[in-house]
Tab-separated table of C-alpha atoms in Angstrom:
chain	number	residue	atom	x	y	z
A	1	UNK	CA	122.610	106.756	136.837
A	2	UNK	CA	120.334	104.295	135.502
A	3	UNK	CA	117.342	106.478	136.624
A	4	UNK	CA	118.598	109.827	135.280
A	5	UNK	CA	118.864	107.499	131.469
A	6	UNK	CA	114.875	106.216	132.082
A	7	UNK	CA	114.127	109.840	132.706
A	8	UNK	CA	115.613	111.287	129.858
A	9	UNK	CA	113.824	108.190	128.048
A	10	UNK	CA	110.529	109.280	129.537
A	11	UNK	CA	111.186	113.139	128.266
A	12	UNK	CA	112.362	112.250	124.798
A	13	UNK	CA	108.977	110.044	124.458
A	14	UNK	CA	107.231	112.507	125.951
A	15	UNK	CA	108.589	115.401	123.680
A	16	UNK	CA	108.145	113.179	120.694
A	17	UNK	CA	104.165	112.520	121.144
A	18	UNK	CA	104.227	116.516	121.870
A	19	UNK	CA	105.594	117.464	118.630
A	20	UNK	CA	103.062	114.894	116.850
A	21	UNK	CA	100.303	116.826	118.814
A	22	UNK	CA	101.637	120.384	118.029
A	23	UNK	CA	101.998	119.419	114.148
A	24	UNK	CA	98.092	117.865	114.437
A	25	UNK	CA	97.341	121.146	115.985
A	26	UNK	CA	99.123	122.718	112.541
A	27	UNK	CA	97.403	120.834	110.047
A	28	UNK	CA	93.869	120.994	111.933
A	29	UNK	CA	94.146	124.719	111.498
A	30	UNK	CA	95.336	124.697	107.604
A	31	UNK	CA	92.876	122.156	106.933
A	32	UNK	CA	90.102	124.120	108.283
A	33	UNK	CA	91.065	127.363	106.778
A	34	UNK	CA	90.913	125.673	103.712
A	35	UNK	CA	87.656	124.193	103.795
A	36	UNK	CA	85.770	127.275	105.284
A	37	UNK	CA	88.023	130.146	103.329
A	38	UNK	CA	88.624	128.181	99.815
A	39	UNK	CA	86.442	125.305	99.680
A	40	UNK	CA	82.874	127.174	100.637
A	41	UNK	CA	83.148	129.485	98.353
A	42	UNK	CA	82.604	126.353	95.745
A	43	UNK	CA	79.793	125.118	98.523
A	44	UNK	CA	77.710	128.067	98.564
A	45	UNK	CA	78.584	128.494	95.131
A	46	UNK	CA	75.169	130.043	93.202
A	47	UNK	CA	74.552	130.425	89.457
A	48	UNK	CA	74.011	134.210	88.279
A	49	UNK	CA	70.873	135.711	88.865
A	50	UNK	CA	68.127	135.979	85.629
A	51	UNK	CA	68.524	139.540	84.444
A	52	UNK	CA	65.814	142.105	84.921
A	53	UNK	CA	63.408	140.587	82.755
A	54	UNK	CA	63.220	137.326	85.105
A	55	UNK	CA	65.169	135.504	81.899
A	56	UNK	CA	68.286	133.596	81.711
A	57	UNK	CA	71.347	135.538	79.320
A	58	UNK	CA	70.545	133.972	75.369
A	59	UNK	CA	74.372	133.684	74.719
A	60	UNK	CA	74.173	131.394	71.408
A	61	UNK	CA	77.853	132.337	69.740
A	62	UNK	CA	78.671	129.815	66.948
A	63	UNK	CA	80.902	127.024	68.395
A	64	UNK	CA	83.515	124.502	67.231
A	65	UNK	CA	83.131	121.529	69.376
A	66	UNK	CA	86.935	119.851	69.057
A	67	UNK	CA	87.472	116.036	70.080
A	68	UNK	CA	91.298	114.313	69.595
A	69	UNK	CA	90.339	110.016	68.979
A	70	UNK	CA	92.788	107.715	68.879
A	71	UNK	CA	91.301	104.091	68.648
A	72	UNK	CA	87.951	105.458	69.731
A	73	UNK	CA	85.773	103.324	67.298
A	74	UNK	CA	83.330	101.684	70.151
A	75	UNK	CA	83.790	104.878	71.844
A	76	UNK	CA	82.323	107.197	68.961
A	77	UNK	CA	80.024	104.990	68.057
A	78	UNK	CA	78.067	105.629	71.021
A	79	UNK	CA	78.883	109.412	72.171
A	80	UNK	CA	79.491	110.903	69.265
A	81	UNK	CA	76.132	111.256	68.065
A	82	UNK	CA	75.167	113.028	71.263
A	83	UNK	CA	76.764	115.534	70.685
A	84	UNK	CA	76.101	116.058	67.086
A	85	UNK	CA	72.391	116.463	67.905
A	86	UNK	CA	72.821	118.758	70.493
A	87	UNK	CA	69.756	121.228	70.580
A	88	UNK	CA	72.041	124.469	69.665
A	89	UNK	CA	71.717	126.997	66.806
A	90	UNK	CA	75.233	126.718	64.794
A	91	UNK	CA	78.091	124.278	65.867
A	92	UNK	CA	80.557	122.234	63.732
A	93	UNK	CA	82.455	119.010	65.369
A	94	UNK	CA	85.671	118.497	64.789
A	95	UNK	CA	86.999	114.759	65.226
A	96	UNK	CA	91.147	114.588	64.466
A	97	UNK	CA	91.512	111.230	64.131
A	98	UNK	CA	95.389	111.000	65.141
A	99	UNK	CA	96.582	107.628	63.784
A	100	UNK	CA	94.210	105.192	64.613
A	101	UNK	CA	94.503	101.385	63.599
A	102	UNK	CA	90.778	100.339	63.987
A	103	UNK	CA	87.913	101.216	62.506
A	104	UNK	CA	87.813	104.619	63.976
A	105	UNK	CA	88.776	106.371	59.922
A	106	UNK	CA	85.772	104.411	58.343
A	107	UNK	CA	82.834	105.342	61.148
A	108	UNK	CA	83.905	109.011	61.053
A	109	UNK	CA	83.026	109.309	56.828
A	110	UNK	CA	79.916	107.444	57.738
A	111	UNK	CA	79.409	109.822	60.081
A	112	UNK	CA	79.989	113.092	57.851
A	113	UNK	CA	77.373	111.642	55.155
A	114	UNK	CA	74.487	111.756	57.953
A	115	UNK	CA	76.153	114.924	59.873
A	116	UNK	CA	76.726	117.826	57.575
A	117	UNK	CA	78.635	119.767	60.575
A	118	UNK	CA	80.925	117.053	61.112
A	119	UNK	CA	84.397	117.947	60.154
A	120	UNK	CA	86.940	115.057	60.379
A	121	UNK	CA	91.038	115.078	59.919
A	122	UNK	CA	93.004	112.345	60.075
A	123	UNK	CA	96.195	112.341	61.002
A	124	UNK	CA	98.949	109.587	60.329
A	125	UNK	CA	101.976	108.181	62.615
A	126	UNK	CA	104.721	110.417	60.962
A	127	UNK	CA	102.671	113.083	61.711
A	128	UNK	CA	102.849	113.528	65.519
A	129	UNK	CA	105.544	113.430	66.658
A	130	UNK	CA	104.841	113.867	69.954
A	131	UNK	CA	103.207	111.347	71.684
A	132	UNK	CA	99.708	113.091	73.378
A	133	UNK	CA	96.594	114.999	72.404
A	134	UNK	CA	98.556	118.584	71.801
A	135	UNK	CA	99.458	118.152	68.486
A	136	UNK	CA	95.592	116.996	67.417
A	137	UNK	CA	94.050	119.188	69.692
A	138	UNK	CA	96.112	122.107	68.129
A	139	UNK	CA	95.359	121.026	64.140
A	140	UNK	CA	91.577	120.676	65.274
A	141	UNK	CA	91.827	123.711	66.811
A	142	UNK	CA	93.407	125.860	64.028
A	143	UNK	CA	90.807	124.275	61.490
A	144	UNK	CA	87.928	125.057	63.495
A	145	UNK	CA	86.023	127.976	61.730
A	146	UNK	CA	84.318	129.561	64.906
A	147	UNK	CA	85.701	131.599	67.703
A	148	UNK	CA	84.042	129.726	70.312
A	149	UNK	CA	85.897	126.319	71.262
A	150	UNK	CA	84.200	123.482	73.125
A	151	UNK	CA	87.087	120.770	73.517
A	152	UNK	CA	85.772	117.078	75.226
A	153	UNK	CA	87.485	113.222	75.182
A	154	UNK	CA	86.148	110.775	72.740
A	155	UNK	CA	85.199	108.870	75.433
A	156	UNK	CA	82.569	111.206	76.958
A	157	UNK	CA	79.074	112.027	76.327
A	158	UNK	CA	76.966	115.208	77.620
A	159	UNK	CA	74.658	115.092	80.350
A	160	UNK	CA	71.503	116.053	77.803
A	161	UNK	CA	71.204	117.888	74.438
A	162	UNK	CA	71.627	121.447	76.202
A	163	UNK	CA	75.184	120.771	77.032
A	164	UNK	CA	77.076	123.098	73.860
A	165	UNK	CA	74.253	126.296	75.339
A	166	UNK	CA	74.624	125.737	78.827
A	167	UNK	CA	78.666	125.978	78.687
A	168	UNK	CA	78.052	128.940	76.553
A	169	UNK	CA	75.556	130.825	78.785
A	170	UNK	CA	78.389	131.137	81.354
A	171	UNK	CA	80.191	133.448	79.155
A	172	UNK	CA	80.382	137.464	80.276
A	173	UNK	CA	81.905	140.165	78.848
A	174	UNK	CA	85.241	139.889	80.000
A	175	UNK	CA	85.556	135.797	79.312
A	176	UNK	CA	87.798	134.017	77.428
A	177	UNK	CA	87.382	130.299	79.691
A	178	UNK	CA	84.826	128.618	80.588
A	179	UNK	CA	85.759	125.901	83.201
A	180	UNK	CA	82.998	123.023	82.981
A	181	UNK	CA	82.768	119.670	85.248
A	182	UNK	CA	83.161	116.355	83.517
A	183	UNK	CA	82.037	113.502	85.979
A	184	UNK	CA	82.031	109.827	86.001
A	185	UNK	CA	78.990	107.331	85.135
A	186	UNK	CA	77.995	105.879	88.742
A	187	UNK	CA	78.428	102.221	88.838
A	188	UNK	CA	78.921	99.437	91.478
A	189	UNK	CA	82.483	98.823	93.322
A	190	UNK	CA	84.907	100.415	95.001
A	191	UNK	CA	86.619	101.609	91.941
A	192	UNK	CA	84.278	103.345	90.736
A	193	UNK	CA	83.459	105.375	94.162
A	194	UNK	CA	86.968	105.754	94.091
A	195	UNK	CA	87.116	107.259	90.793
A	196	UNK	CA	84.032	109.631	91.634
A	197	UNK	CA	85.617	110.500	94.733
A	198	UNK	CA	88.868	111.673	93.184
A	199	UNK	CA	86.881	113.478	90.313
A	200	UNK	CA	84.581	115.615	92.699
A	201	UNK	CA	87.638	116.073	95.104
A	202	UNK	CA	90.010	117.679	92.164
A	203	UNK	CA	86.913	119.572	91.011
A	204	UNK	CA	86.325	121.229	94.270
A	205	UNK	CA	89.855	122.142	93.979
A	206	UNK	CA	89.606	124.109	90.643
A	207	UNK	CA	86.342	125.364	91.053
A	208	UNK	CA	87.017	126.949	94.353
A	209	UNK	CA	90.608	128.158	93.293
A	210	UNK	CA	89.392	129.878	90.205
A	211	UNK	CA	86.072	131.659	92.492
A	212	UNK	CA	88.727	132.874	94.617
A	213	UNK	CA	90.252	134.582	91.466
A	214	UNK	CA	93.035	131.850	91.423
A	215	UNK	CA	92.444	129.227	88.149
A	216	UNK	CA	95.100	127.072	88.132
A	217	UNK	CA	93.780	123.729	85.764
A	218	UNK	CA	90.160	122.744	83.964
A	219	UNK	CA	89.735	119.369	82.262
A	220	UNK	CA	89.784	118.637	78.919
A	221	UNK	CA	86.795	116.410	78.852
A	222	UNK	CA	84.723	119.793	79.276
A	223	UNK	CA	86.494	122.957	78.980
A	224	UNK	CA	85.765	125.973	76.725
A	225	UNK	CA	87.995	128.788	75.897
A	226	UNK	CA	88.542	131.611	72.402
A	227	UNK	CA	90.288	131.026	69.486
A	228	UNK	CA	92.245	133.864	69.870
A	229	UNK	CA	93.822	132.933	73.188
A	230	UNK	CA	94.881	129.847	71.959
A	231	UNK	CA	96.479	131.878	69.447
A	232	UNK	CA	97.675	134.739	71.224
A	233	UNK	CA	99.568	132.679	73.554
A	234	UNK	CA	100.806	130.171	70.995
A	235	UNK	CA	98.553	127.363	72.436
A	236	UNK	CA	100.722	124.070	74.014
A	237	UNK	CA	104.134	125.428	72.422
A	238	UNK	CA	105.414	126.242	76.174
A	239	UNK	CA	104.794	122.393	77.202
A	240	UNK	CA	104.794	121.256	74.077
A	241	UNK	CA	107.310	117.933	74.573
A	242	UNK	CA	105.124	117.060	78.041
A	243	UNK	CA	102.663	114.046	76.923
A	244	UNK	CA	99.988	115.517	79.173
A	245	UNK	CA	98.471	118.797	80.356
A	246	UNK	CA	96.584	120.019	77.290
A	247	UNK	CA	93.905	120.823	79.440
A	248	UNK	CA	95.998	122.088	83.238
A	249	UNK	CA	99.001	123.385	81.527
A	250	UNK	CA	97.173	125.339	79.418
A	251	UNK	CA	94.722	127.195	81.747
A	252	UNK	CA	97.614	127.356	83.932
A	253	UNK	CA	99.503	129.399	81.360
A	254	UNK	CA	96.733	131.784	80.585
A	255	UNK	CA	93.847	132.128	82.803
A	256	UNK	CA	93.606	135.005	85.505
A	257	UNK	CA	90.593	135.755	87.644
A	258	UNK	CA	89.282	138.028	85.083
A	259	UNK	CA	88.952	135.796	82.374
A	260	UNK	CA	87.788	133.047	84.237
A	261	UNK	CA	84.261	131.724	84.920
A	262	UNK	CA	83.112	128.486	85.842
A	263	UNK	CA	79.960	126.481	84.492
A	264	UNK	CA	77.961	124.436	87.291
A	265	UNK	CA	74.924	124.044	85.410
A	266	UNK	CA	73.779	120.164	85.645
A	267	UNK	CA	73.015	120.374	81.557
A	268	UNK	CA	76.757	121.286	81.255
A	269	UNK	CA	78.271	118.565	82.501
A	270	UNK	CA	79.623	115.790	80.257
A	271	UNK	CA	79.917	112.053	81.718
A	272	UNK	CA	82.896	109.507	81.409
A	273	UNK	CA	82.955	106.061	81.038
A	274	UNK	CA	83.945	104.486	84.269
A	275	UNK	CA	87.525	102.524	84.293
A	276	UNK	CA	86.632	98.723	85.596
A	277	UNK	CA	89.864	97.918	85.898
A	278	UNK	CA	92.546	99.477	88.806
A	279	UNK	CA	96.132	99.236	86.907
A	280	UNK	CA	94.276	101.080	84.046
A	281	UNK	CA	93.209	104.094	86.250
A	282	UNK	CA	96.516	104.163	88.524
A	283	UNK	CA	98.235	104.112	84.860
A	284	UNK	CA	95.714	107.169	83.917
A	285	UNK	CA	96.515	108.957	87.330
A	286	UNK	CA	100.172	108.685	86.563
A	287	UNK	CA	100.027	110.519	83.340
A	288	UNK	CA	97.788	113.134	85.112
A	289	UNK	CA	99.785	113.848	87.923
A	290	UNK	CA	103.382	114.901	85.785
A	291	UNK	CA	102.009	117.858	85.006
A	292	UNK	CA	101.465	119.320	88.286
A	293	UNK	CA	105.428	120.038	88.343
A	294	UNK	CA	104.628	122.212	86.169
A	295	UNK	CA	102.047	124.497	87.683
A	296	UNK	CA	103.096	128.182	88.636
A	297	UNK	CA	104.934	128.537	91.798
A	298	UNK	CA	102.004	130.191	93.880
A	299	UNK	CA	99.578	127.649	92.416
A	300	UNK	CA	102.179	124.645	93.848
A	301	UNK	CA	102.813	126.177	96.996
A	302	UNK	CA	98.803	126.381	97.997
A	303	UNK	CA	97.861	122.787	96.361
A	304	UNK	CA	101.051	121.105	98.122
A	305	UNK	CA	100.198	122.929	101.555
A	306	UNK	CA	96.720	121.777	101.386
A	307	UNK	CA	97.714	118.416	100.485
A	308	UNK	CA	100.554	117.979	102.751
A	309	UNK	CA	98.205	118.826	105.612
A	310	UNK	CA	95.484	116.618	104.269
A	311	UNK	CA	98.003	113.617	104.306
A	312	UNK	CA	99.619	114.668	107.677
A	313	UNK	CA	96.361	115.305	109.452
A	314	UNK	CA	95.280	111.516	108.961
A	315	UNK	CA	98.776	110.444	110.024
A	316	UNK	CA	98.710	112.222	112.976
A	317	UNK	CA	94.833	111.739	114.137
A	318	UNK	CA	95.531	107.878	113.784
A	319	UNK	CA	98.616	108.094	115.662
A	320	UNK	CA	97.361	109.994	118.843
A	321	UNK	CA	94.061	107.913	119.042
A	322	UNK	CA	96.614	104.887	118.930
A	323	UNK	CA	98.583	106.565	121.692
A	324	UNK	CA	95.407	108.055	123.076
A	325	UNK	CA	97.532	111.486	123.759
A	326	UNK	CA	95.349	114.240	124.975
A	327	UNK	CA	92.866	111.501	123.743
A	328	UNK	CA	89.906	113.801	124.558
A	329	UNK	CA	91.299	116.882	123.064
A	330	UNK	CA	91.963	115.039	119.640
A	331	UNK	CA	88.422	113.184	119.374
A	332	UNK	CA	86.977	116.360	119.593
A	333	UNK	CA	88.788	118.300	117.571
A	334	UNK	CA	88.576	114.978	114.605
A	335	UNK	CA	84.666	115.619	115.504
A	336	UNK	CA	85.042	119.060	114.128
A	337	UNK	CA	87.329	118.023	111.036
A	338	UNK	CA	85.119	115.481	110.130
A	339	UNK	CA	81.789	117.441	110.767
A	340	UNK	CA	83.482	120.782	108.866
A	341	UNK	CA	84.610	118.141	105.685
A	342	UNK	CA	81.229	116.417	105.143
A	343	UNK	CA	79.673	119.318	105.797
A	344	UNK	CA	81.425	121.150	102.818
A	345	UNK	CA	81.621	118.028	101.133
A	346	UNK	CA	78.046	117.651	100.976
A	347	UNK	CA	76.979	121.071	99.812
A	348	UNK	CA	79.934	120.442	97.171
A	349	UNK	CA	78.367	117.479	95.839
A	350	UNK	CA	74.825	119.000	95.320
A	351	UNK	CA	76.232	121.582	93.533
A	352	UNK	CA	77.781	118.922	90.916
A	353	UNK	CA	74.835	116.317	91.655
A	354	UNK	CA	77.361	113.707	93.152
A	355	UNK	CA	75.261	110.924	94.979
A	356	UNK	CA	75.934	108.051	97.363
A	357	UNK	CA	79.076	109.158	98.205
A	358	UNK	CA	79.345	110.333	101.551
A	359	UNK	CA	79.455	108.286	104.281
A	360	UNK	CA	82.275	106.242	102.955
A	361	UNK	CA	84.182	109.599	101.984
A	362	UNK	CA	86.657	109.343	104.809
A	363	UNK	CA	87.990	106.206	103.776
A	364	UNK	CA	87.881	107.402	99.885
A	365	UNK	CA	90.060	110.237	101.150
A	366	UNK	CA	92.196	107.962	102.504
A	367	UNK	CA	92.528	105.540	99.960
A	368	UNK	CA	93.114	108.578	97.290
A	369	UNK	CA	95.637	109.947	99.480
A	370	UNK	CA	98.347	106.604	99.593
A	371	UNK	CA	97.320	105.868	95.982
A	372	UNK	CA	99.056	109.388	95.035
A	373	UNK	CA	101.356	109.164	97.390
A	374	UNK	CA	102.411	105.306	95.687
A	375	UNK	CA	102.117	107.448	92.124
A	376	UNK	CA	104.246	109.923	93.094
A	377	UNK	CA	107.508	107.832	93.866
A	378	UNK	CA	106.539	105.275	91.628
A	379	UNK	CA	106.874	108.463	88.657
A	380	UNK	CA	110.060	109.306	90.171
A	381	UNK	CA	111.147	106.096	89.258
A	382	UNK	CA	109.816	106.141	86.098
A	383	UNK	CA	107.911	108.899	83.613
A	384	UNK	CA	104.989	107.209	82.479
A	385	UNK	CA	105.394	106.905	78.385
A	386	UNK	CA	101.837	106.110	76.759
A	387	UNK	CA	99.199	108.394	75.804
A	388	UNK	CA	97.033	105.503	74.733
């Protein structure tokens, strides 16, 4: 008998390490699809041709550039005046100040006595009472006087003084968003890689989704839509009592591939201050990942499926090579993966002028993958509660 029990043990082990290579097998395949079928398109991703003439499309509409500042002061001090000098025909800047308790109120009128086109509101605690950016954001918005919006963070600044016309010149006919990229200053650490890495990985995400004719999210530190579609589909009322998603929720809600384009140009980026300090951006990634909940079913099923395959294709590739099962058979085909990824990854990154990034990208990817994977039970816990 006892040999019949250590040959039962042998074929349950046996069947076990089978499964794990069957479900590699799975995710390999999903992984790949995605990164050939989705991801490339964003990879081989060019700008629209000149037109006949040889020139690039003068698209110059009047623009209202909206920015929500809470306790910004250091933070306006130094980007705001970027982008009141931007090199563009007719803008106005909105600035809501929404309660702040520094000095944010008394740089803003200094401001507006040097900048004409400066438009500030200020806001006070009994005001908002919803904690978040959606109630400034919508009382900038509903000021501004133009059609055109152009909303950004208080804490960004653009990549030159062509940033307002280059978002603009991605406009067609049939637009009504303008996805743009908003990237991180490049500084020394890990953190800051990691930050980077998480920032070019969600934008190859959107970008790619929405060239596919599937927009799901853009980021409010550079995103451009109309007036009128804010109004038209009453703007953040739908998710109005969720402290983020001004920026996902909203394109969510109302984009469709045909009023969709996306902005690439290096003159339309805008550029973040990095976070030096790791609670602050795990408390930042927090508030960023509730929304996702939220998302349309189609746009959850795709993002979870790519993501669950991500996380289970590192599980299982470090588990076989431990186990060295079909050993061969798995280094070769984690050979391809990792060829096919920086590969992609690469031609990604040019296209959004990411350096210095990617040899260490596989343990980024890693890193990014158990730090969401900590967020996301440690928000079923608990909601995160703070704005700023």
């Amino acid at each position: 008998m006892i040999w019949i029990e250590q040959m039962f043990q042998n074929f349950s082990l046996q069947g076990i390490w089978g499964i794990i290579f069957i479900l590699f097998g799975i995710v390999w395949l999903i992984s790949m699809l995605y990164f050939w079928v989705v991801f490339s398109r964003l990879a081989f991703y060019k700008e629209s041709p000149p037109d006949n003439k040889g020139q690039e499309k003068d698209y110059s509409p009047p623009v209202s550039v909206v920015i929500s500042a809470k306790n910004e002061y250091y933070n306006l001090s130094e980007f705001l005046p970027d982008i009141l000098e931007q090199d563009y025909p007719e803008y106005e800047v909105i600035v809501v100040n929404d309660a702040s308790i520094d000095d944010t109120a008394e740089l803003l009128e200094d401001m507006k006595r040097k900048y004409a086109h400066l438009k500030v509101i200020n806001l006070y605690e009994n005001v908002n009472f919803f904690k978040g950016k959606k109630f400034p954001l919508s009382v900038g918005i509903r000021s501004a006087k133009h059609e055109h919006l152009l909303l950004t963070d208080a804490d960004c600044k653009p990549a030159g003084k062509l940033w307002i016309s280059s978002m603009m010149s991605c406009y067609e006919d049939q637009t009504e968003i303008v996805l743009g990229y908003g990237k991180y200053e490049e500084k020394k650490g890990l953190l800051n890689k990691l930050q980077r890495y998480d920032t070019l990985f969600t934008a190859m995400q959107y970008f790619s989704f929405a060239l596919i004719g599937m927009p799901y999210m853009g980021v409010g530190r550079n995103l451009s839509y109309l007036k009128k579609l804010f109004k038209q589909t009453r703007g953040f009322s739908a998710h109005y009592k969720i402290k983020s998603g001004d920026d996902d929720l909203f394109i969510n809600k109302v984009a469709h591939k045909t009023n969709t384009n996306i902005c690439l140009k290096k003159e339309s980026y805008t550029i973040s201050k990095s976070i030096s300090n790791l609670n602050q951006w795990i408390t930042q990634k927090r508030r960023h990942l509730t929304t996702g909940h939220y998302y349309k079913a189609k746009h959850k099923f795709w993002l979870y499926l790519f993501g669950i395959a991500r996380l289970l294709f590192w599980i299982t590739l470090i588990a076989l090579l431990i186990r060295f099962y079909n050993g061969i058979y798995v280094i070769l085909a984690g050979a391809v993966m990792l060829f096919t990824y920086l590969f992609i990854l690469k031609k990604v990154m040019n296209n959004l002028n990411e350096k210095r990034l990617l040899f260490i990208t596989p343990l980024l990817d890693l890193l990014v993958l158990f730090t969401y994977l900590f967020i996301s039970f440690a928000n079923q816990i608990r909601k995160p509660d703070k704005w700023k």
